[in-house]
mmCIF file with all atom_site columns, C-alpha atoms in Angstrom:
data_model
loop_
_atom_site.group_PDB
_atom_site.id
_atom_site.type_symbol
_atom_site.label_atom_id
_atom_site.label_alt_id
_atom_site.label_comp_id
_atom_site.label_asym_id
_atom_site.label_entity_id
_atom_site.label_seq_id
_atom_site.pdbx_PDB_ins_code
_atom_site.Cartn_x
_atom_site.Cartn_y
_atom_site.Cartn_z
_atom_site.occupancy
_atom_site.B_iso_or_equiv
_atom_site.pdbx_formal_charge
_atom_site.auth_seq_id
_atom_site.auth_comp_id
_atom_site.auth_asym_id
_atom_site.auth_atom_id
_atom_site.pdbx_PDB_model_num
ATOM 1   C CA . SER A 1 1   ? 23.407  -0.285  -21.508 1.00 0.00 ? 1   SER A CA 1
ATOM 2   C CA . PRO A 1 2   ? 20.246  -1.725  -19.745 1.00 0.00 ? 2   PRO A CA 1
ATOM 3   C CA . THR A 1 3   ? 20.357  0.919   -17.086 1.00 0.00 ? 3   THR A CA 1
ATOM 4   C CA . ALA A 1 4   ? 20.061  3.622   -19.752 1.00 0.00 ? 4   ALA A CA 1
ATOM 5   C CA . ARG A 1 5   ? 16.893  2.248   -21.193 1.00 0.00 ? 5   ARG A CA 1
ATOM 6   C CA . PRO A 1 6   ? 14.466  3.267   -18.460 1.00 0.00 ? 6   PRO A CA 1
ATOM 7   C CA . SER A 1 7   ? 15.787  6.881   -18.599 1.00 0.00 ? 7   SER A CA 1
ATOM 8   C CA . LEU A 1 8   ? 15.270  6.987   -22.400 1.00 0.00 ? 8   LEU A CA 1
ATOM 9   C CA . CYS A 1 9   ? 11.788  5.612   -21.957 1.00 0.00 ? 9   CYS A CA 1
ATOM 10  C CA . LEU A 1 10  ? 10.835  8.371   -19.427 1.00 0.00 ? 10  LEU A CA 1
ATOM 11  C CA . ARG A 1 11  ? 12.340  11.130  -21.925 1.00 0.00 ? 11  ARG A CA 1
ATOM 12  C CA . ILE A 1 12  ? 10.346  10.066  -24.799 1.00 0.00 ? 12  ILE A CA 1
ATOM 13  C CA . PRO A 1 13  ? 7.093   11.621  -23.788 1.00 0.00 ? 13  PRO A CA 1
ATOM 14  C CA . ASP A 1 14  ? 8.827   14.810  -23.249 1.00 0.00 ? 14  ASP A CA 1
ATOM 15  C CA . LYS A 1 15  ? 10.544  14.645  -26.699 1.00 0.00 ? 15  LYS A CA 1
ATOM 16  C CA . LEU A 1 16  ? 7.081   13.749  -28.448 1.00 0.00 ? 16  LEU A CA 1
ATOM 17  C CA . LEU A 1 17  ? 5.496   16.778  -26.694 1.00 0.00 ? 17  LEU A CA 1
ATOM 18  C CA . GLU A 1 18  ? 8.597   18.918  -27.799 1.00 0.00 ? 18  GLU A CA 1
ATOM 19  C CA . LEU A 1 19  ? 7.914   17.733  -31.424 1.00 0.00 ? 19  LEU A CA 1
ATOM 20  C CA . GLY A 1 20  ? 4.231   18.332  -31.220 1.00 0.00 ? 20  GLY A CA 1
ATOM 21  C CA . LYS A 1 21  ? 3.406   14.754  -31.770 1.00 0.00 ? 21  LYS A CA 1
ATOM 22  C CA . LYS A 1 22  ? 0.359   14.908  -29.403 1.00 0.00 ? 22  LYS A CA 1
ATOM 23  C CA . ASP A 1 23  ? -1.198  11.772  -31.142 1.00 0.00 ? 23  ASP A CA 1
ATOM 24  C CA . SER A 1 24  ? 1.878   9.519   -30.352 1.00 0.00 ? 24  SER A CA 1
ATOM 25  C CA . LEU A 1 25  ? 2.209   11.012  -26.851 1.00 0.00 ? 25  LEU A CA 1
ATOM 26  C CA . SER A 1 26  ? -1.444  9.966   -26.107 1.00 0.00 ? 26  SER A CA 1
ATOM 27  C CA . LYS A 1 27  ? -0.441  6.552   -27.222 1.00 0.00 ? 27  LYS A CA 1
ATOM 28  C CA . SER A 1 28  ? 2.607   6.455   -25.193 1.00 0.00 ? 28  SER A CA 1
ATOM 29  C CA . TYR A 1 29  ? 0.820   7.538   -22.046 1.00 0.00 ? 29  TYR A CA 1
ATOM 30  C CA . SER A 1 30  ? -1.728  4.822   -22.692 1.00 0.00 ? 30  SER A CA 1
ATOM 31  C CA . GLY A 1 31  ? 1.119   2.084   -23.248 1.00 0.00 ? 31  GLY A CA 1
ATOM 32  C CA . GLN A 1 32  ? 2.889   3.135   -20.074 1.00 0.00 ? 32  GLN A CA 1
ATOM 33  C CA . ALA A 1 33  ? -0.360  3.245   -17.986 1.00 0.00 ? 33  ALA A CA 1
ATOM 34  C CA . LEU A 1 34  ? -1.225  -0.340  -19.082 1.00 0.00 ? 34  LEU A CA 1
ATOM 35  C CA . VAL A 1 35  ? 2.297   -1.360  -17.925 1.00 0.00 ? 35  VAL A CA 1
ATOM 36  C CA . LEU A 1 36  ? 1.825   0.465   -14.661 1.00 0.00 ? 36  LEU A CA 1
ATOM 37  C CA . LYS A 1 37  ? -1.565  -1.035  -14.177 1.00 0.00 ? 37  LYS A CA 1
ATOM 38  C CA . GLU A 1 38  ? -0.196  -4.552  -14.678 1.00 0.00 ? 38  GLU A CA 1
ATOM 39  C CA . LEU A 1 39  ? 2.302   -3.809  -11.993 1.00 0.00 ? 39  LEU A CA 1
ATOM 40  C CA . GLY A 1 40  ? -0.437  -2.762  -9.689  1.00 0.00 ? 40  GLY A CA 1
ATOM 41  C CA . LYS A 1 41  ? 0.482   0.942   -9.761  1.00 0.00 ? 41  LYS A CA 1
ATOM 42  C CA . LEU A 1 42  ? -2.858  2.103   -10.250 1.00 0.00 ? 42  LEU A CA 1
ATOM 43  C CA . ASP A 1 43  ? -2.302  5.694   -8.929  1.00 0.00 ? 43  ASP A CA 1
ATOM 44  C CA . ASP A 1 44  ? 0.272   6.356   -11.556 1.00 0.00 ? 44  ASP A CA 1
ATOM 45  C CA . ALA A 1 45  ? -1.724  4.426   -14.397 1.00 0.00 ? 45  ALA A CA 1
ATOM 46  C CA . MET A 1 46  ? -4.713  6.600   -13.472 1.00 0.00 ? 46  MET A CA 1
ATOM 47  C CA . ALA A 1 47  ? -2.754  9.912   -13.737 1.00 0.00 ? 47  ALA A CA 1
ATOM 48  C CA . LEU A 1 48  ? -1.264  8.695   -17.316 1.00 0.00 ? 48  LEU A CA 1
ATOM 49  C CA . TYR A 1 49  ? -4.769  7.621   -18.527 1.00 0.00 ? 49  TYR A CA 1
ATOM 50  C CA . LYS A 1 50  ? -5.980  11.206  -17.679 1.00 0.00 ? 50  LYS A CA 1
ATOM 51  C CA . LYS A 1 51  ? -3.303  12.736  -19.395 1.00 0.00 ? 51  LYS A CA 1
ATOM 52  C CA . GLY A 1 52  ? -3.995  10.788  -22.392 1.00 0.00 ? 52  GLY A CA 1
ATOM 53  C CA . GLU A 1 53  ? -7.876  11.487  -22.082 1.00 0.00 ? 53  GLU A CA 1
ATOM 54  C CA . THR A 1 54  ? -7.031  15.279  -22.097 1.00 0.00 ? 54  THR A CA 1
ATOM 55  C CA . LEU A 1 55  ? -4.856  14.937  -25.324 1.00 0.00 ? 55  LEU A CA 1
ATOM 56  C CA . CYS A 1 56  ? -7.342  12.809  -27.048 1.00 0.00 ? 56  CYS A CA 1
ATOM 57  C CA . SER A 1 57  ? -9.898  15.327  -26.121 1.00 0.00 ? 57  SER A CA 1
ATOM 58  C CA . GLU A 1 58  ? -7.839  18.077  -27.682 1.00 0.00 ? 58  GLU A CA 1
ATOM 59  C CA . LEU A 1 59  ? -7.198  15.943  -30.868 1.00 0.00 ? 59  LEU A CA 1
ATOM 60  C CA . GLY A 1 60  ? -10.863 14.874  -31.153 1.00 0.00 ? 60  GLY A CA 1
ATOM 61  C CA . ASP A 1 61  ? -9.635  11.155  -31.090 1.00 0.00 ? 61  ASP A CA 1
ATOM 62  C CA . LYS A 1 62  ? -12.838 9.321   -30.249 1.00 0.00 ? 62  LYS A CA 1
ATOM 63  C CA . ASP A 1 63  ? -11.242 6.038   -30.251 1.00 0.00 ? 63  ASP A CA 1
ATOM 64  C CA . GLY A 1 64  ? -8.500  7.124   -27.820 1.00 0.00 ? 64  GLY A CA 1
ATOM 65  C CA . LEU A 1 65  ? -11.109 8.537   -25.392 1.00 0.00 ? 65  LEU A CA 1
ATOM 66  C CA . LEU A 1 66  ? -13.015 5.242   -25.648 1.00 0.00 ? 66  LEU A CA 1
ATOM 67  C CA . ARG A 1 67  ? -10.005 3.304   -24.653 1.00 0.00 ? 67  ARG A CA 1
ATOM 68  C CA . SER A 1 68  ? -9.049  6.068   -21.939 1.00 0.00 ? 68  SER A CA 1
ATOM 69  C CA . TYR A 1 69  ? -12.660 5.978   -20.349 1.00 0.00 ? 69  TYR A CA 1
ATOM 70  C CA . ASN A 1 70  ? -12.665 2.198   -20.330 1.00 0.00 ? 70  ASN A CA 1
ATOM 71  C CA . ASN A 1 71  ? -9.193  1.796   -18.734 1.00 0.00 ? 71  ASN A CA 1
ATOM 72  C CA . GLN A 1 72  ? -10.107 4.463   -16.016 1.00 0.00 ? 72  GLN A CA 1
ATOM 73  C CA . ALA A 1 73  ? -13.323 2.978   -15.276 1.00 0.00 ? 73  ALA A CA 1
ATOM 74  C CA . LEU A 1 74  ? -11.623 -0.438  -14.699 1.00 0.00 ? 74  LEU A CA 1
ATOM 75  C CA . ILE A 1 75  ? -9.260  1.153   -12.223 1.00 0.00 ? 75  ILE A CA 1
ATOM 76  C CA . LEU A 1 76  ? -12.275 3.067   -10.394 1.00 0.00 ? 76  LEU A CA 1
ATOM 77  C CA . ARG A 1 77  ? -13.955 -0.322  -10.199 1.00 0.00 ? 77  ARG A CA 1
ATOM 78  C CA . ALA A 1 78  ? -10.898 -1.904  -8.686  1.00 0.00 ? 78  ALA A CA 1
ATOM 79  C CA . TRP A 1 79  ? -10.808 0.979   -6.239  1.00 0.00 ? 79  TRP A CA 1
ATOM 80  C CA . GLY A 1 80  ? -14.705 0.342   -5.406  1.00 0.00 ? 80  GLY A CA 1
ATOM 81  C CA . GLN A 1 81  ? -15.638 3.668   -6.947  1.00 0.00 ? 81  GLN A CA 1
ATOM 82  C CA . LEU A 1 82  ? -18.543 2.117   -8.936  1.00 0.00 ? 82  LEU A CA 1
ATOM 83  C CA . GLU A 1 83  ? -20.508 5.279   -9.546  1.00 0.00 ? 83  GLU A CA 1
ATOM 84  C CA . GLU A 1 84  ? -17.551 7.017   -10.900 1.00 0.00 ? 84  GLU A CA 1
ATOM 85  C CA . ALA A 1 85  ? -16.704 4.069   -12.978 1.00 0.00 ? 85  ALA A CA 1
ATOM 86  C CA . MET A 1 86  ? -20.287 4.067   -14.390 1.00 0.00 ? 86  MET A CA 1
ATOM 87  C CA . ALA A 1 87  ? -20.123 7.810   -15.351 1.00 0.00 ? 87  ALA A CA 1
ATOM 88  C CA . LEU A 1 88  ? -17.087 6.910   -17.486 1.00 0.00 ? 88  LEU A CA 1
ATOM 89  C CA . HIS A 1 89  ? -18.912 3.952   -19.067 1.00 0.00 ? 89  HIS A CA 1
ATOM 90  C CA . LYS A 1 90  ? -21.822 6.313   -19.956 1.00 0.00 ? 90  LYS A CA 1
ATOM 91  C CA . LYS A 1 91  ? -19.382 8.698   -21.612 1.00 0.00 ? 91  LYS A CA 1
ATOM 92  C CA . GLN A 1 92  ? -18.030 5.552   -23.529 1.00 0.00 ? 92  GLN A CA 1
ATOM 93  C CA . GLU A 1 93  ? -21.458 4.558   -24.466 1.00 0.00 ? 93  GLU A CA 1
ATOM 94  C CA . ALA A 1 94  ? -22.232 7.975   -25.823 1.00 0.00 ? 94  ALA A CA 1
ATOM 95  C CA . ILE A 1 95  ? -19.346 7.816   -28.130 1.00 0.00 ? 95  ILE A CA 1
ATOM 96  C CA . CYS A 1 96  ? -19.863 4.211   -29.095 1.00 0.00 ? 96  CYS A CA 1
ATOM 97  C CA . LEU A 1 97  ? -23.506 5.539   -30.225 1.00 0.00 ? 97  LEU A CA 1
ATOM 98  C CA . GLU A 1 98  ? -21.971 8.416   -32.033 1.00 0.00 ? 98  GLU A CA 1
ATOM 99  C CA . LEU A 1 99  ? -19.561 6.353   -33.844 1.00 0.00 ? 99  LEU A CA 1
ATOM 100 C CA . GLY A 1 100 ? -21.843 3.441   -34.385 1.00 0.00 ? 100 GLY A CA 1
ATOM 101 C CA . SER A 1 101 ? -19.467 1.289   -32.773 1.00 0.00 ? 101 SER A CA 1
ATOM 102 C CA . ARG A 1 102 ? -21.716 -1.958  -32.214 1.00 0.00 ? 102 ARG A CA 1
ATOM 103 C CA . ASN A 1 103 ? -18.713 -3.937  -30.655 1.00 0.00 ? 103 ASN A CA 1
ATOM 104 C CA . GLY A 1 104 ? -17.709 -1.338  -28.384 1.00 0.00 ? 104 GLY A CA 1
ATOM 105 C CA . LEU A 1 105 ? -21.281 -0.686  -27.284 1.00 0.00 ? 105 LEU A CA 1
ATOM 106 C CA . GLN A 1 106 ? -21.926 -4.341  -26.312 1.00 0.00 ? 106 GLN A CA 1
ATOM 107 C CA . ALA A 1 107 ? -18.760 -4.423  -24.192 1.00 0.00 ? 107 ALA A CA 1
ATOM 108 C CA . CYS A 1 108 ? -19.858 -1.153  -22.752 1.00 0.00 ? 108 CYS A CA 1
ATOM 109 C CA . TYR A 1 109 ? -23.229 -2.459  -21.742 1.00 0.00 ? 109 TYR A CA 1
ATOM 110 C CA . GLY A 1 110 ? -21.656 -5.473  -20.243 1.00 0.00 ? 110 GLY A CA 1
ATOM 111 C CA . ASN A 1 111 ? -19.214 -3.386  -18.023 1.00 0.00 ? 111 ASN A CA 1
ATOM 112 C CA . GLN A 1 112 ? -22.229 -1.192  -16.987 1.00 0.00 ? 112 GLN A CA 1
ATOM 113 C CA . ALA A 1 113 ? -24.376 -4.187  -16.240 1.00 0.00 ? 113 ALA A CA 1
ATOM 114 C CA . LEU A 1 114 ? -21.591 -5.645  -14.118 1.00 0.00 ? 114 LEU A CA 1
ATOM 115 C CA . ILE A 1 115 ? -21.378 -2.515  -11.959 1.00 0.00 ? 115 ILE A CA 1
ATOM 116 C CA . LEU A 1 116 ? -25.090 -2.285  -11.630 1.00 0.00 ? 116 LEU A CA 1
ATOM 117 C CA . SER A 1 117 ? -25.226 -6.010  -10.463 1.00 0.00 ? 117 SER A CA 1
ATOM 118 C CA . ASN A 1 118 ? -22.470 -4.942  -8.026  1.00 0.00 ? 118 ASN A CA 1
ATOM 119 C CA . LEU A 1 119 ? -24.662 -2.246  -6.742  1.00 0.00 ? 119 LEU A CA 1
ATOM 120 C CA . GLY A 1 120 ? -27.536 -4.675  -6.218  1.00 0.00 ? 120 GLY A CA 1
ATOM 121 C CA . ARG A 1 121 ? -29.547 -3.046  -9.083  1.00 0.00 ? 121 ARG A CA 1
ATOM 122 C CA . LEU A 1 122 ? -30.216 -6.323  -10.682 1.00 0.00 ? 122 LEU A CA 1
ATOM 123 C CA . ASP A 1 123 ? -33.205 -5.557  -12.901 1.00 0.00 ? 123 ASP A CA 1
ATOM 124 C CA . GLU A 1 124 ? -31.244 -2.820  -14.458 1.00 0.00 ? 124 GLU A CA 1
ATOM 125 C CA . ALA A 1 125 ? -28.226 -4.914  -14.759 1.00 0.00 ? 125 ALA A CA 1
ATOM 126 C CA . LEU A 1 126 ? -30.337 -7.698  -16.573 1.00 0.00 ? 126 LEU A CA 1
ATOM 127 C CA . ALA A 1 127 ? -31.778 -4.931  -19.059 1.00 0.00 ? 127 ALA A CA 1
ATOM 128 C CA . LEU A 1 128 ? -28.359 -4.056  -20.145 1.00 0.00 ? 128 LEU A CA 1
ATOM 129 C CA . TYR A 1 129 ? -27.263 -7.657  -20.410 1.00 0.00 ? 129 TYR A CA 1
ATOM 130 C CA . LYS A 1 130 ? -30.213 -8.249  -22.634 1.00 0.00 ? 130 LYS A CA 1
ATOM 131 C CA . LYS A 1 131 ? -28.959 -5.278  -24.860 1.00 0.00 ? 131 LYS A CA 1
ATOM 132 C CA . GLU A 1 132 ? -25.386 -6.715  -24.761 1.00 0.00 ? 132 GLU A CA 1
ATOM 133 C CA . GLU A 1 133 ? -26.782 -10.215 -25.847 1.00 0.00 ? 133 GLU A CA 1
ATOM 134 C CA . GLU A 1 134 ? -28.619 -8.856  -28.653 1.00 0.00 ? 134 GLU A CA 1
ATOM 135 C CA . ILE A 1 135 ? -25.722 -7.088  -30.168 1.00 0.00 ? 135 ILE A CA 1
ATOM 136 C CA . CYS A 1 136 ? -23.548 -9.977  -29.559 1.00 0.00 ? 136 CYS A CA 1
ATOM 137 C CA . LEU A 1 137 ? -26.084 -12.099 -31.601 1.00 0.00 ? 137 LEU A CA 1
ATOM 138 C CA . GLU A 1 138 ? -26.113 -9.527  -34.407 1.00 0.00 ? 138 GLU A CA 1
ATOM 139 C CA . LEU A 1 139 ? -22.364 -9.462  -34.496 1.00 0.00 ? 139 LEU A CA 1
ATOM 140 C CA . GLY A 1 140 ? -21.943 -13.226 -34.112 1.00 0.00 ? 140 GLY A CA 1
ATOM 141 C CA . ASN A 1 141 ? -19.709 -12.587 -31.117 1.00 0.00 ? 141 ASN A CA 1
ATOM 142 C CA . LYS A 1 142 ? -19.869 -16.093 -29.572 1.00 0.00 ? 142 LYS A CA 1
ATOM 143 C CA . SER A 1 143 ? -17.319 -15.521 -26.886 1.00 0.00 ? 143 SER A CA 1
ATOM 144 C CA . GLY A 1 144 ? -18.994 -12.324 -25.872 1.00 0.00 ? 144 GLY A CA 1
ATOM 145 C CA . LEU A 1 145 ? -22.317 -14.039 -25.998 1.00 0.00 ? 145 LEU A CA 1
ATOM 146 C CA . GLY A 1 146 ? -21.069 -16.805 -23.643 1.00 0.00 ? 146 GLY A CA 1
ATOM 147 C CA . VAL A 1 147 ? -19.797 -14.381 -21.021 1.00 0.00 ? 147 VAL A CA 1
ATOM 148 C CA . CYS A 1 148 ? -22.854 -12.227 -21.265 1.00 0.00 ? 148 CYS A CA 1
ATOM 149 C CA . ARG A 1 149 ? -24.960 -15.380 -20.637 1.00 0.00 ? 149 ARG A CA 1
ATOM 150 C CA . GLU A 1 150 ? -22.891 -16.353 -17.679 1.00 0.00 ? 150 GLU A CA 1
ATOM 151 C CA . TYR A 1 151 ? -23.428 -13.034 -16.085 1.00 0.00 ? 151 TYR A CA 1
ATOM 152 C CA . VAL A 1 152 ? -27.078 -13.152 -16.721 1.00 0.00 ? 152 VAL A CA 1
ATOM 153 C CA . SER A 1 153 ? -27.450 -16.511 -15.098 1.00 0.00 ? 153 SER A CA 1
ATOM 154 C CA . THR A 1 154 ? -25.326 -15.139 -11.956 1.00 0.00 ? 154 THR A CA 1
ATOM 155 C CA . SER A 1 155 ? -27.661 -12.093 -11.763 1.00 0.00 ? 155 SER A CA 1
ATOM 156 C CA . LEU A 1 156 ? -30.824 -14.188 -12.057 1.00 0.00 ? 156 LEU A CA 1
ATOM 157 C CA . ALA A 1 157 ? -29.531 -16.351 -9.228  1.00 0.00 ? 157 ALA A CA 1
ATOM 158 C CA . LEU A 1 158 ? -28.625 -13.431 -7.051  1.00 0.00 ? 158 LEU A CA 1
ATOM 159 C CA . ARG A 1 159 ? -32.150 -11.987 -7.946  1.00 0.00 ? 159 ARG A CA 1
ATOM 160 C CA . LEU A 1 160 ? -33.727 -15.173 -6.729  1.00 0.00 ? 160 LEU A CA 1
ATOM 161 C CA . GLU A 1 161 ? -31.678 -15.078 -3.479  1.00 0.00 ? 161 GLU A CA 1
ATOM 162 C CA . ILE A 1 162 ? -32.846 -11.589 -2.761  1.00 0.00 ? 162 ILE A CA 1
ATOM 163 C CA . HIS A 1 163 ? -36.553 -11.999 -3.494  1.00 0.00 ? 163 HIS A CA 1
#
């Protein structure tokens, strides 16, 4: 019955843990957190992303850590906790460099630049947008390049207003 489904969904993580399926459990947490985030339940989503982060760390799942750090940083940014969000994006950057993930790195630079721009640190933001732009050009990522250039023009306009 439809009313039984939610309780079944809530039992799945316990069953996965029971079976020692930590990889599947971390993915389950991430999926549930995404739904909670979309529903505006950011505290609950953050708790699940942190559980997923712990499992990904235990498993050495760098890709899972990248996703977890990014999603946690987005929530922190929504809460206005910009320095904490930046710290997670820095962890994400280190993993991208370790894995050689150029696409992940350009997105990470863009997220960091956005935070720096919000903090009023426009010169630092522009330097990171430049790095993001270079990687987008290298990868042929036209949509990423367009977004990057839009943010650059906004940051330059803000810089001109301040000076």
